[in-house]
Amino acid sequence: MDWLERTAKLRQWARNGTRAPHKPLLLLYALGRFQEDAEGELRYSAVEADLQRLMTEYGPPNRTTPAYPFHHLVSDGVWEVRTDRGPGSPGTGLRELREAGAAGRLAPELRSVLRRDRQLLTRIARLLLDRHFPPSLHGELCEAVGLELEPMEIERLSTARRQRDRRMRELVLTAYEYQCAFCGYDGRIGAVPVGLEAAHVRWWAFDGPDDVDNGLCLCSLHHKLLDKGVLGIGDDHRVLVSQRFVGSSSVAREQVISLAGRPLIGPQLGTRPVAAAHRAWHTSQVFHGTPRAVPAA
């Protein structure tokens, strides 16, 4: 049984680039708990709050109950659920899962293979991260689910859909004249830019192209906040700041809150700005909540 292929083919709602990372998040969480206790079960009532936080933090803006992946992941063959009455899930109802004492864990065959092949857990986790989340979130997501991944060579998997275009970074940074499109940061050491990155607006994992009109030159901070849904891009190419972001320090106000309504810096004349379709995808699938109001001039 090819567990990597099975992981890559998790059944998910998919239409027009809609994000549905609920099963991948549950599976990452289960892998982290397996590392901690290979025989332990995840009682729904005990992990519901953890799973809800993960889905709120790393899922799309539309709220989904953890009961959905807890029940439906069984159909993918990597997860099992039992209740106080015996094997099988009682369904997706919150009350039923709680009152029946529902508990889940990785499927027996998968647990057995993971005990024999320690690198398989790392490969499965990396596959889930690469297919469903941008690289800027991988490290903190592993911390959030308690995963400790072993350093390993990233191998080409048969399930990989395509290769990234290594030229994109240079093309995007050139288009924005080596400065952050949100704040204008343009630091260098000698001739080498430092802390500047080419950000995908529509994530590469969700068929975002390696094109300049799907990219922004951003400093490391604002790249991370774009991928977390704190920052976005409005139809008028001005910066959106989520109302959910709070910060009382002068740094938080200057570096984030004050960006609300600020026009993007760049790109240079003759270069296509971020395409409307990519802006719309980010707003609907990543940006959290309602944008902050722009202060009166």
Short mmCIF file of C-alpha atoms in Angstrom, two decimals:
data_model
loop_
_atom_site.label_atom_id
_atom_site.label_comp_id
_atom_site.label_asym_id
_atom_site.label_seq_id
_atom_site.Cartn_x
_atom_site.Cartn_y
_atom_site.Cartn_z
CA MET A 1 0.00 0.00 0.00
CA ASP A 2 1.44 3.40 -1.03
CA TRP A 3 0.75 5.66 1.95
CA LEU A 4 2.16 8.72 0.20
CA GLU A 5 -0.22 8.27 -2.70
CA ARG A 6 -3.12 7.71 -0.34
CA THR A 7 -2.20 10.88 1.56
CA ALA A 8 -1.96 12.85 -1.67
CA LYS A 9 -5.44 11.72 -2.69
CA LEU A 10 -7.38 12.67 0.45
CA ARG A 11 -10.97 13.32 -0.60
CA GLN A 12 -11.67 17.02 -0.25
CA TRP A 13 -14.18 19.57 -1.40
CA ALA A 14 -12.59 21.16 -4.46
CA ARG A 15 -14.14 23.81 -6.69
CA ASN A 16 -12.49 26.85 -8.28
CA GLY A 17 -9.50 26.70 -5.96
CA THR A 18 -11.51 26.49 -2.75
CA ARG A 19 -9.32 25.58 0.22
CA ALA A 20 -10.42 22.64 2.36
CA PRO A 21 -7.43 21.81 4.60
CA HIS A 22 -9.49 20.25 7.39
CA LYS A 23 -8.48 16.63 6.77
CA PRO A 24 -4.79 17.54 6.24
CA LEU A 25 -4.80 19.50 9.50
CA LEU A 26 -6.33 16.59 11.42
CA LEU A 27 -3.82 14.17 9.88
CA LEU A 28 -0.88 16.45 10.75
CA TYR A 29 -2.22 16.72 14.30
CA ALA A 30 -2.58 12.92 14.52
CA LEU A 31 1.00 12.43 13.27
CA GLY A 32 2.26 14.79 15.95
CA ARG A 33 0.36 12.92 18.64
CA PHE A 34 1.63 9.60 17.23
CA GLN A 35 5.20 10.82 17.74
CA GLU A 36 4.30 11.52 21.36
CA ASP A 37 2.37 8.32 22.03
CA ALA A 38 2.14 5.70 19.29
CA GLU A 39 -0.64 3.80 21.07
CA GLY A 40 -2.71 6.75 22.26
CA GLU A 41 -6.17 7.65 21.04
CA LEU A 42 -7.56 11.12 20.41
CA ARG A 43 -10.84 11.43 22.25
CA TYR A 44 -12.96 13.93 20.37
CA SER A 45 -14.10 15.82 23.45
CA ALA A 46 -10.47 16.23 24.54
CA VAL A 47 -9.03 17.43 21.22
CA GLU A 48 -11.99 19.37 19.81
CA ALA A 49 -10.68 22.74 21.06
CA ASP A 50 -7.19 22.07 19.66
CA LEU A 51 -8.59 21.11 16.26
CA GLN A 52 -10.90 24.11 16.16
CA ARG A 53 -7.97 26.45 16.85
CA LEU A 54 -5.98 24.85 14.03
CA MET A 55 -8.84 25.20 11.58
CA THR A 56 -9.48 28.79 12.58
CA GLU A 57 -5.80 29.70 12.36
CA TYR A 58 -4.83 27.81 9.19
CA GLY A 59 -8.13 27.18 7.43
CA PRO A 60 -10.12 29.43 5.10
CA PRO A 61 -12.31 32.23 6.49
CA ASN A 62 -15.49 30.12 6.45
CA ARG A 63 -15.79 28.28 9.75
CA THR A 64 -15.96 24.47 9.80
CA THR A 65 -16.47 22.22 12.80
CA PRO A 66 -13.71 19.67 13.61
CA ALA A 67 -16.42 17.01 13.58
CA TYR A 68 -16.35 17.05 9.78
CA PRO A 69 -12.78 15.73 9.28
CA PHE A 70 -12.93 13.61 12.45
CA HIS A 71 -15.74 11.56 10.87
CA HIS A 72 -14.93 11.77 7.15
CA LEU A 73 -11.18 11.04 7.29
CA VAL A 74 -12.11 7.40 7.96
CA SER A 75 -13.16 7.02 4.32
CA ASP A 76 -9.60 7.76 3.17
CA GLY A 77 -8.21 4.67 4.88
CA VAL A 78 -5.70 6.51 7.11
CA TRP A 79 -7.88 7.02 10.20
CA GLU A 80 -10.21 5.01 12.40
CA VAL A 81 -12.88 6.02 14.90
CA ARG A 82 -14.55 4.05 17.68
CA THR A 83 -17.03 4.93 20.40
CA ASP A 84 -17.85 3.52 23.80
CA ARG A 85 -20.19 1.15 21.95
CA GLY A 86 -17.55 -0.19 19.57
CA PRO A 87 -15.91 0.51 16.18
CA GLY A 88 -17.30 3.13 13.83
CA SER A 89 -18.05 6.83 13.91
CA PRO A 90 -21.47 8.07 15.06
CA GLY A 91 -21.47 10.76 12.36
CA THR A 92 -20.62 14.44 12.11
CA GLY A 93 -22.89 15.70 14.88
CA LEU A 94 -21.01 17.44 17.68
CA ARG A 95 -23.34 16.11 20.37
CA GLU A 96 -23.16 12.54 19.07
CA LEU A 97 -19.35 12.55 18.94
CA ARG A 98 -19.07 13.94 22.46
CA GLU A 99 -21.74 11.79 24.12
CA ALA A 100 -20.66 8.56 22.38
CA GLY A 101 -17.10 8.96 23.63
CA ALA A 102 -15.78 9.00 20.05
CA ALA A 103 -12.02 8.54 19.79
CA GLY A 104 -9.83 8.42 16.70
CA ARG A 105 -6.30 7.46 15.73
CA LEU A 106 -4.26 6.53 12.68
CA ALA A 107 -5.38 3.34 10.91
CA PRO A 108 -3.75 0.14 12.29
CA GLU A 109 -1.84 -0.62 9.08
CA LEU A 110 -0.44 2.90 8.94
CA ARG A 111 0.61 2.83 12.59
CA SER A 112 2.40 -0.47 11.97
CA VAL A 113 4.34 0.90 8.98
CA LEU A 114 5.25 4.10 10.81
CA ARG A 115 6.79 2.10 13.66
CA ARG A 116 9.04 0.29 11.16
CA ASP A 117 9.83 3.24 8.90
CA ARG A 118 10.47 6.41 10.86
CA GLN A 119 11.16 8.49 7.75
CA LEU A 120 7.70 7.74 6.36
CA LEU A 121 6.13 10.02 8.95
CA THR A 122 8.40 12.86 7.79
CA ARG A 123 7.58 12.22 4.13
CA ILE A 124 3.83 12.16 4.79
CA ALA A 125 4.01 15.36 6.84
CA ARG A 126 6.07 17.15 4.19
CA LEU A 127 3.67 16.04 1.48
CA LEU A 128 0.72 17.44 3.44
CA LEU A 129 2.54 20.71 4.09
CA ASP A 130 3.68 21.15 0.48
CA ARG A 131 0.26 20.40 -1.02
CA HIS A 132 -1.87 22.50 1.30
CA PHE A 133 0.16 25.35 2.80
CA PRO A 134 2.79 27.89 1.69
CA PRO A 135 6.38 27.38 2.87
CA SER A 136 6.20 30.43 5.16
CA LEU A 137 3.75 28.55 7.40
CA HIS A 138 5.41 25.13 7.54
CA GLY A 139 7.59 25.69 10.58
CA GLU A 140 4.95 27.22 12.82
CA LEU A 141 2.37 24.65 11.72
CA CYS A 142 4.68 21.84 12.80
CA GLU A 143 5.05 23.54 16.17
CA ALA A 144 1.28 23.99 16.44
CA VAL A 145 0.61 20.26 15.93
CA GLY A 146 3.65 19.07 17.91
CA LEU A 147 5.51 17.58 14.95
CA GLU A 148 9.28 17.17 15.00
CA LEU A 149 10.43 16.39 11.48
CA GLU A 150 13.82 14.83 10.82
CA PRO A 151 16.07 16.68 8.35
CA MET A 152 15.99 14.80 5.08
CA GLU A 153 16.55 15.27 1.41
CA ILE A 154 13.40 16.45 -0.33
CA GLU A 155 12.76 13.77 -2.90
CA ARG A 156 10.66 14.09 -5.97
CA LEU A 157 7.41 12.29 -5.27
CA SER A 158 5.33 10.67 -7.96
CA THR A 159 2.38 12.65 -6.62
CA ALA A 160 4.02 16.04 -7.13
CA ARG A 161 2.02 18.04 -9.65
CA ARG A 162 4.70 20.37 -11.00
CA GLN A 163 7.98 22.10 -10.29
CA ARG A 164 8.34 25.70 -9.17
CA ASP A 165 9.88 28.18 -11.59
CA ARG A 166 13.15 29.25 -9.97
CA ARG A 167 13.18 32.44 -12.06
CA MET A 168 10.09 33.85 -10.35
CA ARG A 169 11.96 35.37 -7.42
CA GLU A 170 14.26 37.42 -9.63
CA LEU A 171 11.43 38.49 -11.95
CA VAL A 172 9.18 39.61 -9.08
CA LEU A 173 11.91 41.42 -7.14
CA THR A 174 12.95 43.21 -10.32
CA ALA A 175 9.36 44.18 -11.11
CA TYR A 176 9.02 45.80 -7.68
CA GLU A 177 12.53 47.30 -7.84
CA TYR A 178 13.76 45.33 -4.84
CA GLN A 179 11.48 46.91 -2.26
CA CYS A 180 8.57 45.62 -0.22
CA ALA A 181 5.30 46.45 -1.98
CA PHE A 182 3.64 47.10 1.39
CA CYS A 183 6.19 49.07 3.43
CA GLY A 184 9.02 49.98 1.06
CA TYR A 185 11.78 48.09 2.92
CA ASP A 186 14.79 47.65 0.61
CA GLY A 187 17.66 46.33 2.76
CA ARG A 188 20.87 44.96 1.25
CA ILE A 189 24.23 43.61 2.29
CA GLY A 190 26.47 44.90 -0.43
CA ALA A 191 24.60 44.14 -3.63
CA VAL A 192 22.56 41.29 -2.15
CA PRO A 193 18.97 41.99 -0.98
CA VAL A 194 18.28 40.81 2.57
CA GLY A 195 14.84 39.97 3.97
CA LEU A 196 13.03 40.38 0.65
CA GLU A 197 10.98 37.52 -0.78
CA ALA A 198 8.79 36.75 -3.78
CA ALA A 199 5.33 35.98 -2.40
CA HIS A 200 2.62 34.10 -4.27
CA VAL A 201 -0.76 35.82 -3.90
CA ARG A 202 -2.63 32.72 -5.00
CA TRP A 203 -0.70 29.94 -3.29
CA TRP A 204 1.44 27.69 -5.45
CA ALA A 205 -0.15 24.70 -3.69
CA PHE A 206 -3.52 25.83 -5.11
CA ASP A 207 -2.40 26.21 -8.72
CA GLY A 208 -1.07 29.72 -8.29
CA PRO A 209 1.17 30.33 -11.32
CA ASP A 210 4.81 31.38 -11.10
CA ASP A 211 3.96 34.61 -12.93
CA VAL A 212 4.75 38.21 -12.05
CA ASP A 213 1.04 39.07 -11.92
CA ASN A 214 0.64 36.48 -9.13
CA GLY A 215 3.60 37.79 -7.18
CA LEU A 216 4.60 40.53 -4.79
CA CYS A 217 8.01 41.54 -3.52
CA LEU A 218 7.55 41.59 0.26
CA CYS A 219 9.73 41.79 3.31
CA SER A 220 9.78 38.65 5.44
CA LEU A 221 7.29 40.06 7.97
CA HIS A 222 4.69 41.15 5.46
CA HIS A 223 5.07 37.93 3.43
CA LYS A 224 4.21 35.95 6.56
CA LEU A 225 1.24 38.21 7.36
CA LEU A 226 -0.05 37.93 3.77
CA ASP A 227 0.01 34.12 4.02
CA LYS A 228 -1.65 34.23 7.48
CA GLY A 229 -4.54 36.31 6.14
CA VAL A 230 -3.68 39.38 8.22
CA LEU A 231 -2.91 41.41 5.08
CA GLY A 232 -4.54 41.38 1.68
CA ILE A 233 -4.94 43.38 -1.53
CA GLY A 234 -8.09 45.30 -2.40
CA ASP A 235 -9.61 45.77 -5.83
CA ASP A 236 -7.98 49.21 -6.00
CA HIS A 237 -4.53 47.72 -5.32
CA ARG A 238 -4.47 49.08 -1.81
CA VAL A 239 -3.43 47.14 1.30
CA LEU A 240 -6.14 45.42 3.35
CA VAL A 241 -5.56 44.85 7.08
CA SER A 242 -7.80 42.39 8.91
CA GLN A 243 -9.86 43.68 11.84
CA ARG A 244 -8.84 40.48 13.65
CA PHE A 245 -5.25 41.69 13.91
CA VAL A 246 -4.60 43.55 17.16
CA GLY A 247 -1.41 45.14 18.44
CA SER A 248 -0.98 47.86 21.01
CA SER A 249 2.73 48.58 20.51
CA SER A 250 3.93 51.41 18.31
CA VAL A 251 5.74 48.82 16.15
CA ALA A 252 2.52 46.87 15.50
CA ARG A 253 0.70 50.08 14.62
CA GLU A 254 3.45 51.35 12.32
CA GLN A 255 4.32 48.05 10.64
CA VAL A 256 0.83 46.61 10.22
CA ILE A 257 -2.22 48.66 11.24
CA SER A 258 -1.08 51.86 9.52
CA LEU A 259 -0.84 49.96 6.19
CA ALA A 260 -4.64 49.92 5.86
CA GLY A 261 -5.63 51.66 2.66
CA ARG A 262 -2.04 52.36 1.59
CA PRO A 263 -1.46 51.93 -2.17
CA LEU A 264 0.92 49.17 -3.21
CA ILE A 265 4.46 50.28 -4.06
CA GLY A 266 5.04 49.16 -7.64
CA PRO A 267 5.27 47.37 -9.89
CA GLN A 268 7.30 49.48 -12.27
CA LEU A 269 5.74 50.80 -15.45
CA GLY A 270 5.24 48.18 -18.13
CA THR A 271 4.82 45.35 -15.61
CA ARG A 272 1.45 43.73 -14.94
CA PRO A 273 0.11 44.30 -11.41
CA VAL A 274 -1.46 41.49 -9.39
CA ALA A 275 -4.28 40.01 -11.46
CA ALA A 276 -7.86 40.44 -10.27
CA ALA A 277 -8.45 36.66 -10.19
CA HIS A 278 -5.50 36.10 -7.85
CA ARG A 279 -6.53 38.99 -5.58
CA ALA A 280 -10.06 37.57 -5.40
CA TRP A 281 -8.77 34.08 -4.54
CA HIS A 282 -6.65 35.40 -1.68
CA THR A 283 -9.51 37.51 -0.32
CA SER A 284 -11.96 34.60 -0.30
CA GLN A 285 -9.60 31.78 0.75
CA VAL A 286 -6.93 33.34 2.98
CA PHE A 287 -7.79 36.83 4.24
CA HIS A 288 -9.45 36.69 7.64
CA GLY A 289 -12.54 38.68 8.51
CA THR A 290 -13.38 42.22 7.51
CA PRO A 291 -10.77 44.80 6.46
CA ARG A 292 -10.04 47.63 8.84
CA ALA A 293 -11.53 50.99 7.96
CA VAL A 294 -9.12 53.45 6.40
CA PRO A 295 -8.51 56.44 8.71
CA ALA A 296 -9.77 59.76 7.41
CA ALA A 297 -7.07 61.95 5.92
#
